[in-house]
PDB file of C-alpha atoms in Angstrom:
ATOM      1  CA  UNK A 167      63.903 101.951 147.519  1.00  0.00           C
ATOM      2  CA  UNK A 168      64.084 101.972 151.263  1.00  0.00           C
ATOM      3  CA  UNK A 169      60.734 103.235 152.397  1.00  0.00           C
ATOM      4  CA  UNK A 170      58.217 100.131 153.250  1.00  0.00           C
ATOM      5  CA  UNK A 171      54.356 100.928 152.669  1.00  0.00           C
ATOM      6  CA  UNK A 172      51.855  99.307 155.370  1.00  0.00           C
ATOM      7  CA  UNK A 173      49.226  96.909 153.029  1.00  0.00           C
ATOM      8  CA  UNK A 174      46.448  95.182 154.712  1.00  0.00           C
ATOM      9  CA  UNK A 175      45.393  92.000 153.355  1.00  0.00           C
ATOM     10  CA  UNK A 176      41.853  90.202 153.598  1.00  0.00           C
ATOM     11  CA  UNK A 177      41.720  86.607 152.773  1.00  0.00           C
ATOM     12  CA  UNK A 178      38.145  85.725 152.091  1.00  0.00           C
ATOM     13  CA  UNK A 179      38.374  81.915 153.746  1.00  0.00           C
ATOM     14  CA  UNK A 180      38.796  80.872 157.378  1.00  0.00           C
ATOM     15  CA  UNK A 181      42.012  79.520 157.841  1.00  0.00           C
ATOM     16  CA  UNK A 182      43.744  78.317 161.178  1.00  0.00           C
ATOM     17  CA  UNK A 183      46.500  77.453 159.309  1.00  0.00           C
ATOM     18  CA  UNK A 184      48.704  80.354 160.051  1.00  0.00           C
ATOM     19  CA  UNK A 185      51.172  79.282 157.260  1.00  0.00           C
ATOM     20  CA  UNK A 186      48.436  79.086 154.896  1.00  0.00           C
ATOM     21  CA  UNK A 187      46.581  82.619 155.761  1.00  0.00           C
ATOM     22  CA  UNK A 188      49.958  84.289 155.295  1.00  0.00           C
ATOM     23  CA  UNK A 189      51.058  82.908 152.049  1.00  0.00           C
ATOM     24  CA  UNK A 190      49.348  85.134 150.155  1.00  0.00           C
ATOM     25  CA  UNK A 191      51.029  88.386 151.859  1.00  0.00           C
ATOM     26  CA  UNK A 192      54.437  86.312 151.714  1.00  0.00           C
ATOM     27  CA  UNK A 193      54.016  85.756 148.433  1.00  0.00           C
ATOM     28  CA  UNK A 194      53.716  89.654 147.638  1.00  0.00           C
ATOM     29  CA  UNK A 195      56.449  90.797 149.808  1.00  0.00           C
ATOM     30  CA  UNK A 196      58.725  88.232 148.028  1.00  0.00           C
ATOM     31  CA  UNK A 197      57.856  90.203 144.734  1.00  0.00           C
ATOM     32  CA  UNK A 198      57.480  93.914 146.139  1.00  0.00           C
ATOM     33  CA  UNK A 199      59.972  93.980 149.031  1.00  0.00           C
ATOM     34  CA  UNK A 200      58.838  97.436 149.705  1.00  0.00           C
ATOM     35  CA  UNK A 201      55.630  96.630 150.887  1.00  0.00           C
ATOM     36  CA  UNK A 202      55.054  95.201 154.182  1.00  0.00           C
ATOM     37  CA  UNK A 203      51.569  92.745 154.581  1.00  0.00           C
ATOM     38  CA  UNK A 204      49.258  92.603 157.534  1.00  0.00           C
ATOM     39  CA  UNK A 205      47.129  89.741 156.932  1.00  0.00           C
ATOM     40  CA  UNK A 206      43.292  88.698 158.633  1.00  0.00           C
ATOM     41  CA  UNK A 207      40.811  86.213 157.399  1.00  0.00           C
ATOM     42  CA  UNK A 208      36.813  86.640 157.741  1.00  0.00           C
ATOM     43  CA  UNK A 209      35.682  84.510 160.068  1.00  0.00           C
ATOM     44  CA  UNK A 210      33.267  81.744 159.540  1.00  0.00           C
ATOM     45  CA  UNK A 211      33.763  81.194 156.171  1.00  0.00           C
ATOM     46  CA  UNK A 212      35.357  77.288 156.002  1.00  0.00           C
ATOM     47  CA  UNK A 213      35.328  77.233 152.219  1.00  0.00           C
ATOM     48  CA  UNK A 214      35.868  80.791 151.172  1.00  0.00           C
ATOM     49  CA  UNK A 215      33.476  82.325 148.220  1.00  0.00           C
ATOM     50  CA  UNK A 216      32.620  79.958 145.670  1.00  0.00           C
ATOM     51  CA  UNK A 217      28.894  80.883 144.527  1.00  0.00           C
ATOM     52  CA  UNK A 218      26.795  84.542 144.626  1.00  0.00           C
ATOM     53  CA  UNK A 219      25.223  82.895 147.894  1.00  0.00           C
ATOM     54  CA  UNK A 220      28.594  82.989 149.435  1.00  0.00           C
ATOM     55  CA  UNK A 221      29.665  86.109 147.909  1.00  0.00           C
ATOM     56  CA  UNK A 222      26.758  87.584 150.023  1.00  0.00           C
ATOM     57  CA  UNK A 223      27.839  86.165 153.329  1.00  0.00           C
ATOM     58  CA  UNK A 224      30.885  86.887 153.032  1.00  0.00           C
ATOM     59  CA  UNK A 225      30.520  91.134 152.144  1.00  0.00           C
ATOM     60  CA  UNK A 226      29.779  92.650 155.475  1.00  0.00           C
ATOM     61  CA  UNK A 227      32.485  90.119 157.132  1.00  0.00           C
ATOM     62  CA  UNK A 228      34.816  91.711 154.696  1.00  0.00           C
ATOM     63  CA  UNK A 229      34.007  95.217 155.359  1.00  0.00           C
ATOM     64  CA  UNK A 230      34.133  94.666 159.538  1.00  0.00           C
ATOM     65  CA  UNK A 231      37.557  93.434 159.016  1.00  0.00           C
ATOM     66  CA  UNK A 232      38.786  96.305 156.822  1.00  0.00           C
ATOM     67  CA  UNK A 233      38.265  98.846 159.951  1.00  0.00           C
ATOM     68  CA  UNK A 234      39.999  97.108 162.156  1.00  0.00           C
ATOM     69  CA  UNK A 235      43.467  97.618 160.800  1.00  0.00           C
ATOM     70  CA  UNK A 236      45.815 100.640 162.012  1.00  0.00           C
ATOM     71  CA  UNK A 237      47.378 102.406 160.060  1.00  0.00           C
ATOM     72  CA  UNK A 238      47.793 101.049 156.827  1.00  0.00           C
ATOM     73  CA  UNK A 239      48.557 102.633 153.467  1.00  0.00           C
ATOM     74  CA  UNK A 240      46.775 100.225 151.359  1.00  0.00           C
ATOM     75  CA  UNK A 241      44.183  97.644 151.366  1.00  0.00           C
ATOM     76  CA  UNK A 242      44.193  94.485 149.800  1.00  0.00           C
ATOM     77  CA  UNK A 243      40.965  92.159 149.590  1.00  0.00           C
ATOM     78  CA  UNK A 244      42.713  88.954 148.178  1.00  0.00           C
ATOM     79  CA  UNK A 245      39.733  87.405 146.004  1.00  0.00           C
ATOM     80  CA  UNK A 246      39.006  87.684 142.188  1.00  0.00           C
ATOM     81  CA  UNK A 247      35.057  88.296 143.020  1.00  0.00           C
ATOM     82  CA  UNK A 248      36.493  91.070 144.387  1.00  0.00           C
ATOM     83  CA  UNK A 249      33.384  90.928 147.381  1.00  0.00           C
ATOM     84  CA  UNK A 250      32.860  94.604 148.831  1.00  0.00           C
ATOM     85  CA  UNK A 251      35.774  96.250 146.678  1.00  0.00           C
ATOM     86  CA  UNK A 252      33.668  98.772 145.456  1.00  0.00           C
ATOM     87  CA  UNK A 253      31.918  99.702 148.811  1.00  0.00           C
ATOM     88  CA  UNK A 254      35.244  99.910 150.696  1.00  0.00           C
ATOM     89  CA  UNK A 255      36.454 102.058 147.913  1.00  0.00           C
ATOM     90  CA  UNK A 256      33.304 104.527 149.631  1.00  0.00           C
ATOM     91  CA  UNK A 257      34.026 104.105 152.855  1.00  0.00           C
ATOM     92  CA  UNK A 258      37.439 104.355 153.452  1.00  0.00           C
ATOM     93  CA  UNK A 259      40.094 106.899 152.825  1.00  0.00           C
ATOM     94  CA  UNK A 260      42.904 104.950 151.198  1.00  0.00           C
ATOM     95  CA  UNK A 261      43.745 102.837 147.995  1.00  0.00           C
ATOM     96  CA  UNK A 262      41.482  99.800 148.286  1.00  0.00           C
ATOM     97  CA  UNK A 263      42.553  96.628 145.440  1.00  0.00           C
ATOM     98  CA  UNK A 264      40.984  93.901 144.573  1.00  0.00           C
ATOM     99  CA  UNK A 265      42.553  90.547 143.019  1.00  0.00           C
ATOM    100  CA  UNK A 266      39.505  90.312 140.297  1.00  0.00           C
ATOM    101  CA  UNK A 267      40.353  94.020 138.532  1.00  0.00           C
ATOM    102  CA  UNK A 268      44.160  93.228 139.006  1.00  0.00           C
ATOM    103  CA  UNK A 269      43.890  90.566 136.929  1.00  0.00           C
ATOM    104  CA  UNK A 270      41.405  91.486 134.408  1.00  0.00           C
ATOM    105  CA  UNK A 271      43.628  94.271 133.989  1.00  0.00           C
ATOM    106  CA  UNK A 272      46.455  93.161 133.375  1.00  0.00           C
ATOM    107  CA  UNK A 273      45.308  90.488 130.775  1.00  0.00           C
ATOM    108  CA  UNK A 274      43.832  93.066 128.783  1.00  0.00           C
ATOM    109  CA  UNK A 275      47.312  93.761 127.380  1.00  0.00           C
ATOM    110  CA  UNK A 276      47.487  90.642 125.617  1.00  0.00           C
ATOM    111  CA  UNK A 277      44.092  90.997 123.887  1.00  0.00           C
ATOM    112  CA  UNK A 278      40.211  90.398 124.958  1.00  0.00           C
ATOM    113  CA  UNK A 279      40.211  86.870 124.595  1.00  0.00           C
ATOM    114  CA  UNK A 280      41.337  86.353 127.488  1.00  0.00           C
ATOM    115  CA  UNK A 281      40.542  82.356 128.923  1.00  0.00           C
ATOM    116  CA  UNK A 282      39.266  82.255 132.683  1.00  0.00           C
ATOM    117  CA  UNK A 283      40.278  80.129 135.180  1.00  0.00           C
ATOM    118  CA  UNK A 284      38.997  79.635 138.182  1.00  0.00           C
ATOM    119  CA  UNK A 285      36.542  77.522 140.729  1.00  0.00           C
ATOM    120  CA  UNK A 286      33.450  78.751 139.734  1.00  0.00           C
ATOM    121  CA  UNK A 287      31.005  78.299 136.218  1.00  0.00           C
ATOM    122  CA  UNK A 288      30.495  82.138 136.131  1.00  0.00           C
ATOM    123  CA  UNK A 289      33.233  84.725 135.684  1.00  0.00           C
ATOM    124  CA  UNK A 290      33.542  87.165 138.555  1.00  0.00           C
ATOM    125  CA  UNK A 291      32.315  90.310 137.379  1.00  0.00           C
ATOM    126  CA  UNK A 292      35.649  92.263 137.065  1.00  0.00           C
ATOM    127  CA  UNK A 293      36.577  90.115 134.402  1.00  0.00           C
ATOM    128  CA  UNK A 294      33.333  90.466 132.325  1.00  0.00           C
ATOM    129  CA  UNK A 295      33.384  94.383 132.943  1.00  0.00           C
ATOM    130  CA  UNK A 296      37.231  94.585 131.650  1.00  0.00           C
ATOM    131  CA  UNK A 297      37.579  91.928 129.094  1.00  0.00           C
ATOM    132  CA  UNK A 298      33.951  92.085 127.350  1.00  0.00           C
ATOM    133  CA  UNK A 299      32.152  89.446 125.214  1.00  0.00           C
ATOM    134  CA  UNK A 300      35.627  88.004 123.941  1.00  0.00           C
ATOM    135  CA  UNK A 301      36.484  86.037 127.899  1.00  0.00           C
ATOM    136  CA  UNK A 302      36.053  82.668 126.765  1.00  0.00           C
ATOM    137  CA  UNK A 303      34.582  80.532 129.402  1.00  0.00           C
ATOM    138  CA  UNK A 304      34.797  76.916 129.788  1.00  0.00           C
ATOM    139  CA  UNK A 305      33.360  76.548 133.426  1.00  0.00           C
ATOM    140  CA  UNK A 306      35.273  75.403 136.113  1.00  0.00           C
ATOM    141  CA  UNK A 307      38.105  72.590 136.285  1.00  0.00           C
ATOM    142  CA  UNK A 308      36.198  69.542 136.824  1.00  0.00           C
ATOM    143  CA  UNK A 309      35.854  68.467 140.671  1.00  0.00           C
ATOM    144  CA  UNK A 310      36.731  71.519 141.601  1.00  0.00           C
ATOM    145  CA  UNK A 311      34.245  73.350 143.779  1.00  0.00           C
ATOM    146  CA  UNK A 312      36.137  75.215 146.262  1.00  0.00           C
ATOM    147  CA  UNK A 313      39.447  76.657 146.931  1.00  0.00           C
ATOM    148  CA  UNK A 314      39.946  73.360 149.046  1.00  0.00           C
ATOM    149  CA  UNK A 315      39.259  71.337 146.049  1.00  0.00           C
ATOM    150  CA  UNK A 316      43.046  73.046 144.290  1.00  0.00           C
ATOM    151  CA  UNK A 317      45.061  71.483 146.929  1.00  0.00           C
ATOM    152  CA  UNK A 318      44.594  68.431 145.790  1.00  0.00           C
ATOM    153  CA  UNK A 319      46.674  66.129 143.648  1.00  0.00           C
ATOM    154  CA  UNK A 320      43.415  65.555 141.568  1.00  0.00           C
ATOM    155  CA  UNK A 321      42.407  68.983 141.545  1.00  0.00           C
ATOM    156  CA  UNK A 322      45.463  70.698 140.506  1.00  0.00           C
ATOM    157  CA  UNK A 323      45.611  68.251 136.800  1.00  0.00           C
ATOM    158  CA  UNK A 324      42.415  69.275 136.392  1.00  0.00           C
ATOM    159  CA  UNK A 325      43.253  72.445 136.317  1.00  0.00           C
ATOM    160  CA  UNK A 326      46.273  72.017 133.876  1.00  0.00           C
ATOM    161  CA  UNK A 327      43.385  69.916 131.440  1.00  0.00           C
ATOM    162  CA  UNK A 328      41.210  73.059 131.606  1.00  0.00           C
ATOM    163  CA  UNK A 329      44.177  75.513 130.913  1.00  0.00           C
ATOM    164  CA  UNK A 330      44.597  73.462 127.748  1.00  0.00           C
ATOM    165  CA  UNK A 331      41.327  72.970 126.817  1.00  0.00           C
ATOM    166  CA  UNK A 332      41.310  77.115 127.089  1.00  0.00           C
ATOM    167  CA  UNK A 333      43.949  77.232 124.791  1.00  0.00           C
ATOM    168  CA  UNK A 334      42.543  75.261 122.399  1.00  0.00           C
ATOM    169  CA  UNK A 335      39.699  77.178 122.375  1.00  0.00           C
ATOM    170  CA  UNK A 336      41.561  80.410 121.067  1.00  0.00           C
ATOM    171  CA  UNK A 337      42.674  82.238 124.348  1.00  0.00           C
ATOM    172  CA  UNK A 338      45.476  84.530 123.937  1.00  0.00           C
ATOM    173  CA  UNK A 339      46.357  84.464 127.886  1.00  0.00           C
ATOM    174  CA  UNK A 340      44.583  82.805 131.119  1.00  0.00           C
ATOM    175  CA  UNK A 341      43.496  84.860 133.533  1.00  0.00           C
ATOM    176  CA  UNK A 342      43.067  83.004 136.497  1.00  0.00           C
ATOM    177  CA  UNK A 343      40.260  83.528 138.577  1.00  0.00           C
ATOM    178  CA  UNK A 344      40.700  82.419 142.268  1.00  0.00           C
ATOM    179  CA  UNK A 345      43.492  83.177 144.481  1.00  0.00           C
ATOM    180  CA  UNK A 346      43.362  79.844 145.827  1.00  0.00           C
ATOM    181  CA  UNK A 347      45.832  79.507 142.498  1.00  0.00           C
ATOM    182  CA  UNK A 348      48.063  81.421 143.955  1.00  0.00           C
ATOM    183  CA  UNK A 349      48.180  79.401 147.326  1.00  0.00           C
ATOM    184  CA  UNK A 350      49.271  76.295 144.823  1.00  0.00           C
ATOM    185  CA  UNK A 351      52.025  78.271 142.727  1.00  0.00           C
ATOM    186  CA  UNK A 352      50.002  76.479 139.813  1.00  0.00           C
ATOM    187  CA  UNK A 353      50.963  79.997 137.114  1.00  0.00           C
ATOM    188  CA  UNK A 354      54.255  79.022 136.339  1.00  0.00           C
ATOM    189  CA  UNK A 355      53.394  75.580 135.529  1.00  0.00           C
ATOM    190  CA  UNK A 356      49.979  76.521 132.952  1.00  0.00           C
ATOM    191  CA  UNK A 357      52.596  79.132 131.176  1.00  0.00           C
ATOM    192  CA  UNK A 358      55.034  76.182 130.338  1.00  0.00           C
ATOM    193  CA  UNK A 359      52.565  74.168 129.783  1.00  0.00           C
ATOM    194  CA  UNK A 360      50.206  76.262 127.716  1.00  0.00           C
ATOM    195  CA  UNK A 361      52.752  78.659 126.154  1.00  0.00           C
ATOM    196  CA  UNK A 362      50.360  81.321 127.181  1.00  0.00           C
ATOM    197  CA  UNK A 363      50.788  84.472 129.696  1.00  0.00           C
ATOM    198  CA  UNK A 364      48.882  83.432 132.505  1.00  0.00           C
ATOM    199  CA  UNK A 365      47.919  86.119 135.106  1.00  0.00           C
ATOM    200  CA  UNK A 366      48.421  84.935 138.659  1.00  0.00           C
ATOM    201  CA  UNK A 367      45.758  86.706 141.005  1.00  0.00           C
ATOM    202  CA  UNK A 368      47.977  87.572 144.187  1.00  0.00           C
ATOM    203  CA  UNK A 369      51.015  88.925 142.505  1.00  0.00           C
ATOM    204  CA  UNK A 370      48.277  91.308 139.794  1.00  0.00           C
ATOM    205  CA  UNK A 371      47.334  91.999 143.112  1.00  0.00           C
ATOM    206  CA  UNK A 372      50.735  93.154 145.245  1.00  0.00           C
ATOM    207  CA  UNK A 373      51.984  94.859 141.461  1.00  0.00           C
ATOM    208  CA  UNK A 374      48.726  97.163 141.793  1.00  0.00           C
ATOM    209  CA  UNK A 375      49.101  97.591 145.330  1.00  0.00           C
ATOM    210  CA  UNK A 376      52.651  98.750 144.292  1.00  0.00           C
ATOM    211  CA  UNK A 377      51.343 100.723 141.901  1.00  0.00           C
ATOM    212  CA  UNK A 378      49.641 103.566 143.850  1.00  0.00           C
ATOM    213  CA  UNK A 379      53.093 103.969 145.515  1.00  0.00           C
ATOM    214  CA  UNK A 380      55.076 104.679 142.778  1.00  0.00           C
ATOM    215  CA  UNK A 381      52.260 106.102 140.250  1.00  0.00           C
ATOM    216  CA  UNK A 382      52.820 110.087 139.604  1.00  0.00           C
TER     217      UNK A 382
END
């Protein structure tokens, strides 16, 4: 497939780490070579979206920085909250995706109970809409409290502890519920671990993104 489709990509954190911002559009275009990734952050927003309070701040930051990309075909806001997903969808004129849905989606296939993952005690609302009364939810990896928290030595075994503790709970796949997993490449090492499917957030993401090119 030669043609390349424009995607713009929001990450909801303030990053000056350039390598960092652009992972997440990196890591889609290694996956869906046909799409090309534009990526901004919101400004202001040190620890990214971690509670409803910053879930609020962060919404009209979100849906500045959507109009001020040219020409894209797509639009990507990379979080599983999925912050102003619905109100871009109202506002603007193309696809607009959100890493929440993707995900939720996706684990669906393998069944509703579905174990979440992520840095918060609540599950974003995507993944209660989708996956209904059978998410099981264990709260959030212990010391964990923002995406910060993940890059951490300490931060990432807790997350393998919870992953297990999800399994033994009954979960038929994790769905994980921060992107910040993605910036840590932490999916590949819950699977082996767990045995499970486990549903990384930016790559649900790109293959939806992907989808509304190809869909008939």
């Amino acid at each position: 497939m030669d043609k390349r489709w424009k995607v713009g990509l929001i990450r909801v954190v303030t990053l000056n780490d350039e390598r960092l911002a652009r992972m997440h559009g990196e890591i889609i275009m290694e996956k869906f070579p046909c799409l090309e990734v534009e990526t901004k952050c919101i400004p202001d927003q040190y620890e990214g979206i971690h509670s409803p309070e910053t879930k609020k701040q962060a919404v009209p930051k979100i849906i500045e920085l959507a109009k001020s990309f040219q020409d894209i075909d797509v639009l990507i806001v990379s979080c599983a909250d999925d912050p102003a997903v619905l109100e871009l969808r109202k506002q603007l004129e193309i696809p607009v995706v959100g890493a929440g849905g993707s995900v939720a989606t996706l684990a669906s296939r393998y069944g509703q109970r579905a174990g979440i993952l992520g840095i918060t005690d609540y599950a974003p609302p995507p993944y209660e809409q989708i996956l209904g009364k059978g998410l099981i939810n264990l709260g959030r990896p212990e010391g964990v409290n923002s995406t910060l928290d993940l890059m951490t030595s300490e931060g990432k075994e807790s997350v393998v502890h919870l992953a297990m503790k999800l399994k033994e709970a009954g979960a038929d796949s994790i769905a994980l519920s921060c992107t910040g997993m993605s910036t840590i490449r932490i999916a590949g090492l819950l699977s082996d671990r767990t045995g499970l499917p486990v549903i990384d957030p930016v790559t649900a993401e790109g293959l939806m993104a992907y989808y509304e090119f190809v869909k008939i």
